[in-house]
Amino acid sequence: MLVSERIKAVKPSPTLAINAKAVSMRESGVDVISFGVGEPDFDTPKHICQEAVRAMEGGFTRYTAVGGMPEIKDAIIKKLRRDNNLSYEREEVMVSCGGKHVLYNLAQATLNPGDEVIIPAPYWVSYPPIVVLAGASPVIAETRQSQDFKLSPDALEACITPRTKLLILNSPSNPTGSVYTRSELEALAEVVERHDISVVSDEIYEKLIFGCKPFHSIAQVSEGLKSKTFVVNGLSKTYAMTGWRIGYVGGAREVIAGMTKIQSQSTSNPNSIAQRAGIAALNGPQDSVLEMVQAFEQRCKYLVKRLNAIPGVDCNMPGGAFYAFADFNHYFKADRQDGKIVEGSSNLCEYLLTEARVALVPGSAFGAEDFIRFSCATNLETIEEGLNRIEVALGKLV
Ligand SMILES: *Cc1c(COP(=O)(O)O)cnc(C)c1O
């Protein structure tokens, strides 16, 4: 076999797989409603697209500096200072082909075989494979719905061993929508400071927080924490720019240099036109972000209200992002009346896809078997219709 052992150890992204199945059902004429989408349903703001057109027409179509052109690095530095009160120099930031690529480069640049990376569950689907592909081991730290799925200092402490190298935090979280408060981050920071570990802070949903609440990064807790933290962010979610592929990181210069080296030998620079668009996004008007977050909040509120009205379903109101993460374990072991029994979240999602024509992502993909993730990156009418269908299909279970 040509396929490497390393690749055999990794599964393809389950969220993309569900979406692919929904798309193929749709292509064969079935009207599927998808709650599976992991991207904003809004268009990239016009002024950003216009800058891309200017870049292309002006011949800005060649290689740039590997880690991003100086102008986008400066826009990122300005953003991190303006929004997060964090100061970086050009050698401490870099741009990659999306936040996911940043995380991949970061794992490659920091991890050795045998190293352990603490990942709180429920987690974003790509964290464990990214760690495994770097030859290291994910250590999953369980959290509870009653504690809003947040990692406690004790649970963190319990996972730390002499081999622990990184902790991955994601606030606001995909899939739970949980947002850490400053004091919660300070409590985690105290544990981090006592041990020789670094933090990867995935802040991709920074701007999508409900109720105009402030965002806090663990890097802001102290100067000591800042030097131990890699602040990971990107344009995909904030500016509805998932297809453009621009992500960035701020952190220790030796690691940034390592990541740049990997990028120089793999993808080279991120797309030159997208970088120019990215500068316009970071430096330009931000009102589109507010409109988007207000729509997500309204939809999430409706979605969570409807979910909690279903017998046996329990869902927290997310503090941000655009997902609701609901406990459906009440329906496990139910009789589908088609000769099968609901075995768990994957099986329930499969039932709901065939019976209700609704695409959902099972909690098993996020390390939380009892749950199902709902994306509200779709309009209110569609959300309403999807929930009507789910209620009917669940009503048939005995
Ligand atoms: C979407 C997402 C990312 C990165 O997305 P990119 O499009 O690669 O920038 C990173 N982390 C989480 C938790 C996400 O949901």
CSV table of C-alpha atoms and ligand atoms in Angstrom, one decimal:
chain,number,residue,atom,x,y,z
A,1,MET,CA,0.0,0.0,0.0
A,2,LEU,CA,1.2,3.5,-0.9
A,3,VAL,CA,-0.7,5.2,2.0
A,4,SER,CA,1.4,6.1,5.0
A,5,GLU,CA,0.7,4.8,8.6
A,6,ARG,CA,0.4,8.5,9.6
A,7,ILE,CA,-2.4,9.0,7.2
A,8,LYS,CA,-4.2,5.8,8.2
A,9,ALA,CA,-4.3,7.1,11.8
A,10,VAL,CA,-6.4,10.1,10.8
A,11,LYS,CA,-10.1,10.3,9.8
A,12,PRO,CA,-11.5,12.8,7.3
A,13,SER,CA,-13.3,15.8,8.8
A,14,PRO,CA,-16.8,14.4,9.9
A,15,THR,CA,-18.5,17.9,9.5
A,16,LEU,CA,-17.4,18.1,5.9
A,17,ALA,CA,-18.6,14.5,5.3
A,18,ILE,CA,-22.2,15.2,6.6
A,19,ASN,CA,-22.3,18.3,4.4
A,20,ALA,CA,-21.2,16.2,1.4
A,21,LYS,CA,-24.0,13.7,2.1
A,22,ALA,CA,-26.6,16.5,2.4
A,23,VAL,CA,-25.4,18.0,-0.9
A,24,SER,CA,-25.6,14.6,-2.7
A,25,MET,CA,-29.2,14.1,-1.4
A,26,ARG,CA,-30.1,17.6,-2.6
A,27,GLU,CA,-28.6,16.8,-6.0
A,28,SER,CA,-30.8,13.8,-6.3
A,29,GLY,CA,-33.8,16.0,-5.8
A,30,VAL,CA,-34.4,15.6,-2.0
A,31,ASP,CA,-35.1,18.9,-0.2
A,32,VAL,CA,-32.6,18.6,2.7
A,33,ILE,CA,-32.4,21.3,5.4
A,34,SER,CA,-28.8,21.6,6.6
A,35,PHE,CA,-27.9,22.6,10.2
A,36,GLY,CA,-24.5,21.3,9.4
A,37,VAL,CA,-22.8,24.4,7.9
A,38,GLY,CA,-19.7,25.7,9.7
A,39,GLU,CA,-19.5,29.0,7.9
A,40,PRO,CA,-21.5,32.3,7.8
A,41,ASP,CA,-24.3,32.4,5.2
A,42,PHE,CA,-23.5,36.1,4.5
A,43,ASP,CA,-21.5,37.4,1.6
A,44,THR,CA,-18.0,38.9,2.0
A,45,PRO,CA,-18.5,42.7,2.5
A,46,LYS,CA,-18.3,44.7,-0.8
A,47,HIS,CA,-15.3,46.9,0.1
A,48,ILE,CA,-13.2,43.8,0.8
A,49,CYS,CA,-14.1,42.2,-2.6
A,50,GLN,CA,-13.4,45.6,-4.3
A,51,GLU,CA,-9.9,45.6,-2.9
A,52,ALA,CA,-9.3,42.1,-4.3
A,53,VAL,CA,-10.4,43.3,-7.7
A,54,ARG,CA,-8.0,46.3,-7.5
A,55,ALA,CA,-5.2,43.9,-6.5
A,56,MET,CA,-5.8,41.6,-9.4
A,57,GLU,CA,-6.2,44.4,-11.9
A,58,GLY,CA,-3.1,46.1,-10.6
A,59,GLY,CA,-1.1,43.0,-11.2
A,60,PHE,CA,-0.7,42.0,-7.6
A,61,THR,CA,-0.6,38.4,-8.7
A,62,ARG,CA,2.9,37.2,-7.7
A,63,TYR,CA,4.6,35.5,-4.7
A,64,THR,CA,4.7,37.6,-1.6
A,65,ALA,CA,6.9,37.2,1.5
A,66,VAL,CA,6.3,33.6,2.8
A,67,GLY,CA,4.7,34.6,6.1
A,68,GLY,CA,2.6,37.3,4.7
A,69,MET,CA,3.4,40.7,3.1
A,70,PRO,CA,4.6,43.4,5.6
A,71,GLU,CA,1.4,45.5,5.0
A,72,ILE,CA,-0.9,42.7,6.2
A,73,LYS,CA,1.4,41.9,9.1
A,74,ASP,CA,1.1,45.6,10.1
A,75,ALA,CA,-2.7,45.5,9.8
A,76,ILE,CA,-2.7,42.4,12.1
A,77,ILE,CA,-0.3,44.1,14.6
A,78,LYS,CA,-2.6,47.1,14.6
A,79,LYS,CA,-5.7,44.9,15.2
A,80,LEU,CA,-4.1,43.0,18.0
A,81,ARG,CA,-3.2,46.2,19.7
A,82,ARG,CA,-6.5,48.0,19.1
A,83,ASP,CA,-8.9,45.1,19.9
A,84,ASN,CA,-6.8,43.0,22.4
A,85,ASN,CA,-4.3,45.4,23.9
A,86,LEU,CA,-1.5,43.0,22.8
A,87,SER,CA,1.7,44.3,21.2
A,88,TYR,CA,3.7,42.3,18.7
A,89,GLU,CA,6.5,43.0,16.2
A,90,ARG,CA,6.5,41.8,12.6
A,91,GLU,CA,8.7,38.8,13.5
A,92,GLU,CA,6.0,37.7,16.1
A,93,VAL,CA,3.1,37.4,13.6
A,94,MET,CA,2.5,35.4,10.5
A,95,VAL,CA,-0.2,34.7,8.0
A,96,SER,CA,-1.2,31.3,6.7
A,97,CYS,CA,-3.9,29.8,4.5
A,98,GLY,CA,-6.7,30.0,7.1
A,99,GLY,CA,-6.8,29.5,10.9
A,100,LYS,CA,-6.7,25.7,10.3
A,101,HIS,CA,-3.4,26.0,8.5
A,102,VAL,CA,-2.0,28.2,11.3
A,103,LEU,CA,-2.9,25.5,13.8
A,104,TYR,CA,-1.3,22.8,11.6
A,105,ASN,CA,1.9,24.8,11.2
A,106,LEU,CA,2.0,25.5,14.9
A,107,ALA,CA,1.7,21.8,15.8
A,108,GLN,CA,4.4,21.0,13.3
A,109,ALA,CA,6.7,23.7,14.7
A,110,THR,CA,6.3,22.8,18.4
A,111,LEU,CA,5.5,19.1,18.9
A,112,ASN,CA,7.8,16.1,19.2
A,113,PRO,CA,6.8,12.5,19.4
A,114,GLY,CA,5.5,11.7,22.9
A,115,ASP,CA,4.5,15.3,23.6
A,116,GLU,CA,1.0,15.7,25.0
A,117,VAL,CA,-1.6,18.4,24.1
A,118,ILE,CA,-4.5,19.0,26.4
A,119,ILE,CA,-7.8,19.5,24.4
A,120,PRO,CA,-11.0,20.3,26.4
A,121,ALA,CA,-14.0,18.3,25.1
A,122,PRO,CA,-16.3,19.2,23.3
A,123,TYR,CA,-13.6,20.2,20.9
A,124,TRP,CA,-13.4,21.5,17.4
A,125,VAL,CA,-13.0,18.4,15.1
A,126,SER,CA,-9.6,19.2,13.7
A,127,TYR,CA,-7.6,19.7,16.9
A,128,PRO,CA,-6.9,16.0,17.7
A,129,PRO,CA,-5.9,15.0,14.1
A,130,ILE,CA,-3.6,18.1,13.8
A,131,VAL,CA,-1.9,16.9,17.0
A,132,VAL,CA,-1.7,13.3,15.8
A,133,LEU,CA,-0.3,14.4,12.4
A,134,ALA,CA,2.5,16.1,14.3
A,135,GLY,CA,3.4,12.8,16.0
A,136,ALA,CA,2.1,13.9,19.5
A,137,SER,CA,-0.8,12.7,21.6
A,138,PRO,CA,-4.1,14.5,22.3
A,139,VAL,CA,-5.1,14.3,26.0
A,140,ILE,CA,-8.9,15.0,26.2
A,141,ALA,CA,-10.1,17.0,29.3
A,142,GLU,CA,-13.8,16.5,29.9
A,143,THR,CA,-16.1,19.4,30.7
A,144,ARG,CA,-19.7,19.5,31.8
A,145,GLN,CA,-22.8,21.1,30.3
A,146,SER,CA,-23.7,22.3,33.8
A,147,GLN,CA,-20.5,24.2,33.9
A,148,ASP,CA,-21.2,25.6,30.4
A,149,PHE,CA,-18.6,23.2,28.9
A,150,LYS,CA,-15.7,25.2,30.4
A,151,LEU,CA,-12.5,23.7,31.5
A,152,SER,CA,-12.0,24.1,35.3
A,153,PRO,CA,-8.5,24.7,36.8
A,154,ASP,CA,-8.8,21.4,38.6
A,155,ALA,CA,-9.6,19.4,35.5
A,156,LEU,CA,-6.7,21.1,33.7
A,157,GLU,CA,-4.3,20.4,36.5
A,158,ALA,CA,-5.4,16.7,36.5
A,159,CYS,CA,-4.4,16.4,32.8
A,160,ILE,CA,-0.9,17.9,33.2
A,161,THR,CA,2.0,15.5,33.0
A,162,PRO,CA,5.8,16.1,32.5
A,163,ARG,CA,5.0,15.5,28.8
A,164,THR,CA,2.4,18.2,28.5
A,165,LYS,CA,3.4,20.8,26.0
A,166,LEU,CA,0.3,22.7,24.9
A,167,LEU,CA,-3.2,23.5,26.0
A,168,ILE,CA,-5.7,24.4,23.3
A,169,LEU,CA,-8.4,26.9,24.3
A,170,ASN,CA,-11.3,28.0,22.0
A,171,SER,CA,-13.4,30.8,23.1
A,172,PRO,CA,-16.1,31.5,21.9
A,173,SER,CA,-16.3,27.7,21.2
A,174,ASN,CA,-17.2,25.7,18.2
A,175,PRO,CA,-19.3,23.5,19.0
A,176,THR,CA,-20.7,24.8,22.3
A,177,GLY,CA,-20.7,28.6,21.9
A,178,SER,CA,-19.2,29.0,25.4
A,179,VAL,CA,-17.3,32.1,26.1
A,180,TYR,CA,-14.7,32.3,29.0
A,181,THR,CA,-14.9,35.3,31.3
A,182,ARG,CA,-11.7,37.1,32.3
A,183,SER,CA,-11.7,35.6,35.8
A,184,GLU,CA,-12.1,32.1,34.4
A,185,LEU,CA,-9.1,32.7,32.2
A,186,GLU,CA,-7.1,34.0,35.1
A,187,ALA,CA,-7.9,30.9,37.1
A,188,LEU,CA,-6.6,28.7,34.2
A,189,ALA,CA,-3.6,31.0,33.7
A,190,GLU,CA,-2.6,30.4,37.3
A,191,VAL,CA,-2.3,26.7,36.5
A,192,VAL,CA,-0.5,27.3,33.2
A,193,GLU,CA,2.1,29.6,34.9
A,194,ARG,CA,2.9,26.9,37.5
A,195,HIS,CA,3.8,24.4,34.8
A,196,ASP,CA,6.0,24.8,31.8
A,197,ILE,CA,3.3,24.7,29.1
A,198,SER,CA,2.1,27.0,26.4
A,199,VAL,CA,-1.4,27.9,25.3
A,200,VAL,CA,-2.9,27.9,21.8
A,201,SER,CA,-5.8,30.3,22.0
A,202,ASP,CA,-8.1,29.8,19.0
A,203,GLU,CA,-9.9,33.2,18.8
A,204,ILE,CA,-11.5,32.7,15.4
A,205,TYR,CA,-15.0,33.6,16.9
A,206,GLU,CA,-13.7,36.6,18.8
A,207,LYS,CA,-16.1,39.0,17.1
A,208,LEU,CA,-19.2,36.8,17.3
A,209,ILE,CA,-20.2,37.3,20.9
A,210,PHE,CA,-23.8,37.9,21.9
A,211,GLY,CA,-25.3,40.7,24.1
A,212,CYS,CA,-22.4,43.1,23.4
A,213,LYS,CA,-20.3,41.3,26.0
A,214,PRO,CA,-16.5,41.8,25.9
A,215,PHE,CA,-14.1,39.3,24.5
A,216,HIS,CA,-11.1,38.2,26.7
A,217,SER,CA,-8.0,36.4,25.6
A,218,ILE,CA,-5.8,34.4,28.0
A,219,ALA,CA,-2.9,36.3,26.5
A,220,GLN,CA,-4.2,39.5,28.1
A,221,VAL,CA,-4.1,38.1,31.7
A,222,SER,CA,-0.4,38.9,32.2
A,223,GLU,CA,2.8,39.6,30.4
A,224,GLY,CA,4.0,36.1,31.5
A,225,LEU,CA,0.9,34.5,29.9
A,226,LYS,CA,1.3,36.5,26.7
A,227,SER,CA,4.8,35.1,26.2
A,228,LYS,CA,3.4,31.6,26.6
A,229,THR,CA,0.4,32.1,24.4
A,230,PHE,CA,-0.2,31.7,20.6
A,231,VAL,CA,-3.1,33.9,19.6
A,232,VAL,CA,-4.7,32.3,16.6
A,233,ASN,CA,-7.3,34.2,14.6
A,234,GLY,CA,-8.4,34.6,11.0
A,235,LEU,CA,-10.8,36.3,8.7
A,236,SER,CA,-13.1,33.4,7.8
A,237,LYS,CA,-15.8,33.8,10.5
A,238,THR,CA,-15.6,37.6,11.3
A,239,TYR,CA,-15.8,38.8,7.7
A,240,ALA,CA,-17.6,35.8,6.1
A,241,MET,CA,-14.4,35.0,4.2
A,242,THR,CA,-14.1,31.2,4.5
A,243,GLY,CA,-13.2,30.7,0.9
A,244,TRP,CA,-10.4,33.3,0.9
A,245,ARG,CA,-8.2,31.3,3.3
A,246,ILE,CA,-6.5,33.9,5.5
A,247,GLY,CA,-5.6,33.1,9.1
A,248,TYR,CA,-2.9,34.5,11.4
A,249,VAL,CA,-1.1,34.1,14.6
A,250,GLY,CA,0.8,36.1,17.2
A,251,GLY,CA,3.4,34.5,19.5
A,252,ALA,CA,7.0,33.8,20.3
A,253,ARG,CA,9.4,34.7,17.5
A,254,GLU,CA,11.4,31.4,17.5
A,255,VAL,CA,8.2,29.4,16.9
A,256,ILE,CA,6.9,31.9,14.3
A,257,ALA,CA,10.3,31.5,12.5
A,258,GLY,CA,9.8,27.7,12.6
A,259,MET,CA,6.3,28.0,11.3
A,260,THR,CA,7.5,30.3,8.5
A,261,LYS,CA,10.2,27.7,7.6
A,262,ILE,CA,7.5,25.0,7.3
A,263,GLN,CA,5.3,27.2,5.2
A,264,SER,CA,8.3,28.1,3.0
A,265,GLN,CA,8.7,24.4,2.2
A,266,SER,CA,5.0,23.5,1.8
A,267,THR,CA,2.5,26.1,0.7
A,268,SER,CA,4.6,29.3,0.4
A,269,ASN,CA,2.7,32.5,0.9
A,270,PRO,CA,-1.0,32.7,1.3
A,271,ASN,CA,-2.8,33.9,-1.8
A,272,SER,CA,-1.6,37.4,-2.7
A,273,ILE,CA,-5.0,38.8,-3.6
A,274,ALA,CA,-6.6,37.4,-0.5
A,275,GLN,CA,-3.9,39.2,1.6
A,276,ARG,CA,-4.8,42.5,0.0
A,277,ALA,CA,-8.5,41.8,0.7
A,278,GLY,CA,-7.5,40.9,4.3
A,279,ILE,CA,-5.8,44.3,4.8
A,280,ALA,CA,-9.1,46.0,3.7
A,281,ALA,CA,-11.0,43.7,6.1
A,282,LEU,CA,-8.8,44.5,9.1
A,283,ASN,CA,-8.4,48.2,8.5
A,284,GLY,CA,-11.8,49.0,7.0
A,285,PRO,CA,-15.3,49.6,8.4
A,286,GLN,CA,-16.5,47.0,10.8
A,287,ASP,CA,-20.3,47.5,10.7
A,288,SER,CA,-20.9,44.3,8.7
A,289,VAL,CA,-19.6,42.3,11.6
A,290,LEU,CA,-22.2,43.9,13.9
A,291,GLU,CA,-25.1,43.1,11.5
A,292,MET,CA,-23.9,39.5,11.3
A,293,VAL,CA,-23.6,38.9,15.0
A,294,GLN,CA,-27.0,40.4,15.6
A,295,ALA,CA,-28.6,38.0,13.1
A,296,PHE,CA,-26.7,35.0,14.6
A,297,GLU,CA,-27.9,36.0,18.1
A,298,GLN,CA,-31.5,36.3,17.0
A,299,ARG,CA,-31.4,32.9,15.3
A,300,CYS,CA,-29.6,31.2,18.1
A,301,LYS,CA,-32.1,32.4,20.6
A,302,TYR,CA,-35.0,31.0,18.5
A,303,LEU,CA,-33.2,27.8,17.9
A,304,VAL,CA,-32.4,27.2,21.6
A,305,LYS,CA,-36.0,28.0,22.6
A,306,ARG,CA,-37.4,25.5,20.1
A,307,LEU,CA,-34.8,22.8,21.1
A,308,ASN,CA,-35.6,23.1,24.8
A,309,ALA,CA,-39.3,22.8,24.0
A,310,ILE,CA,-38.7,19.3,22.6
A,311,PRO,CA,-39.3,16.7,25.3
A,312,GLY,CA,-36.0,15.4,26.8
A,313,VAL,CA,-33.8,17.8,24.9
A,314,ASP,CA,-31.5,20.1,26.9
A,315,CYS,CA,-29.5,23.0,25.3
A,316,ASN,CA,-27.5,25.9,26.8
A,317,MET,CA,-27.8,29.3,25.3
A,318,PRO,CA,-24.5,29.9,23.5
A,319,GLY,CA,-22.6,33.1,24.5
A,320,GLY,CA,-21.2,33.4,20.9
A,321,ALA,CA,-20.2,31.8,17.6
A,322,PHE,CA,-23.2,30.4,15.6
A,323,TYR,CA,-23.9,27.0,17.0
A,324,ALA,CA,-26.2,25.4,19.6
A,325,PHE,CA,-25.1,22.2,21.2
A,326,ALA,CA,-28.0,20.1,22.5
A,327,ASP,CA,-28.2,17.0,24.6
A,328,PHE,CA,-30.3,14.3,22.9
A,329,ASN,CA,-29.3,11.3,25.0
A,330,HIS,CA,-33.0,11.0,26.0
A,331,TYR,CA,-33.6,9.5,22.5
A,332,PHE,CA,-30.8,6.9,22.7
A,333,LYS,CA,-32.1,3.3,22.8
A,334,ALA,CA,-35.4,4.5,21.3
A,335,ASP,CA,-37.0,2.2,18.7
A,336,ARG,CA,-36.9,3.7,15.2
A,337,GLN,CA,-39.7,1.4,14.1
A,338,ASP,CA,-37.6,0.4,11.0
A,339,GLY,CA,-36.1,-2.6,12.7
A,340,LYS,CA,-33.4,-0.5,14.2
A,341,ILE,CA,-32.7,1.1,17.6
A,342,VAL,CA,-31.1,4.6,18.0
A,343,GLU,CA,-27.6,3.7,19.1
A,344,GLY,CA,-26.1,7.1,19.8
A,345,SER,CA,-25.6,10.6,18.3
A,346,SER,CA,-24.4,9.4,14.9
A,347,ASN,CA,-27.2,7.0,14.5
A,348,LEU,CA,-29.8,9.6,15.6
A,349,CYS,CA,-28.4,12.1,13.0
A,350,GLU,CA,-28.5,9.4,10.3
A,351,TYR,CA,-32.2,8.7,11.3
A,352,LEU,CA,-33.0,12.5,11.2
A,353,LEU,CA,-31.3,12.8,7.8
A,354,THR,CA,-33.4,10.0,6.2
A,355,GLU,CA,-36.6,10.5,8.1
A,356,ALA,CA,-36.8,14.3,8.5
A,357,ARG,CA,-34.4,15.3,5.7
A,358,VAL,CA,-32.4,17.4,8.1
A,359,ALA,CA,-28.6,17.4,8.2
A,360,LEU,CA,-26.9,17.6,11.6
A,361,VAL,CA,-23.5,16.9,13.1
A,362,PRO,CA,-23.4,14.3,15.8
A,363,GLY,CA,-21.7,15.2,19.1
A,364,SER,CA,-19.4,12.2,18.6
A,365,ALA,CA,-17.5,14.3,16.1
A,366,PHE,CA,-16.6,16.7,18.9
A,367,GLY,CA,-15.9,14.2,21.6
A,368,ALA,CA,-19.3,14.5,23.2
A,369,GLU,CA,-21.5,11.5,22.4
A,370,ASP,CA,-24.8,12.7,24.0
A,371,PHE,CA,-25.0,15.8,21.9
A,372,ILE,CA,-25.9,17.1,18.4
A,373,ARG,CA,-24.6,20.4,17.0
A,374,PHE,CA,-26.9,22.8,15.2
A,375,SER,CA,-25.5,25.6,13.1
A,376,CYS,CA,-27.6,28.7,12.8
A,377,ALA,CA,-25.8,30.0,9.8
A,378,THR,CA,-29.1,29.8,7.8
A,379,ASN,CA,-32.2,32.0,7.8
A,380,LEU,CA,-34.9,31.9,10.4
A,381,GLU,CA,-37.6,30.4,8.2
A,382,THR,CA,-35.3,27.5,7.3
A,383,ILE,CA,-34.5,27.0,11.0
A,384,GLU,CA,-38.2,26.9,11.8
A,385,GLU,CA,-39.0,24.4,9.1
A,386,GLY,CA,-36.1,22.2,10.1
A,387,LEU,CA,-37.2,22.1,13.7
A,388,ASN,CA,-40.8,21.3,12.7
A,389,ARG,CA,-39.4,18.3,10.8
A,390,ILE,CA,-37.3,17.2,13.7
A,391,GLU,CA,-40.2,17.3,16.1
A,392,VAL,CA,-42.3,15.1,13.8
A,393,ALA,CA,-39.5,12.6,13.3
A,394,LEU,CA,-38.7,12.4,17.1
A,395,GLY,CA,-42.4,11.9,17.8
A,396,LYS,CA,-42.3,8.7,15.8
A,397,LEU,CA,-39.6,7.2,18.1
A,398,VAL,CA,-40.9,4.9,20.8
B,1,LIG,C1,-13.7,27.7,11.4
B,1,LIG,C2,-12.7,27.5,12.5
B,1,LIG,C3,-11.3,27.6,12.4
B,1,LIG,C4,-10.5,28.0,11.1
B,1,LIG,O1,-11.2,28.3,10.0
B,1,LIG,P1,-10.3,28.8,8.8
B,1,LIG,O2,-11.3,28.9,7.7
B,1,LIG,O3,-9.2,27.8,8.5
B,1,LIG,O4,-9.7,30.1,9.1
B,1,LIG,C5,-10.5,27.4,13.5
B,1,LIG,N1,-11.0,27.1,14.6
B,1,LIG,C6,-12.4,26.9,14.8
B,1,LIG,C7,-12.9,26.5,16.1
B,1,LIG,C8,-13.2,27.0,13.7
B,1,LIG,O5,-14.6,26.8,13.9
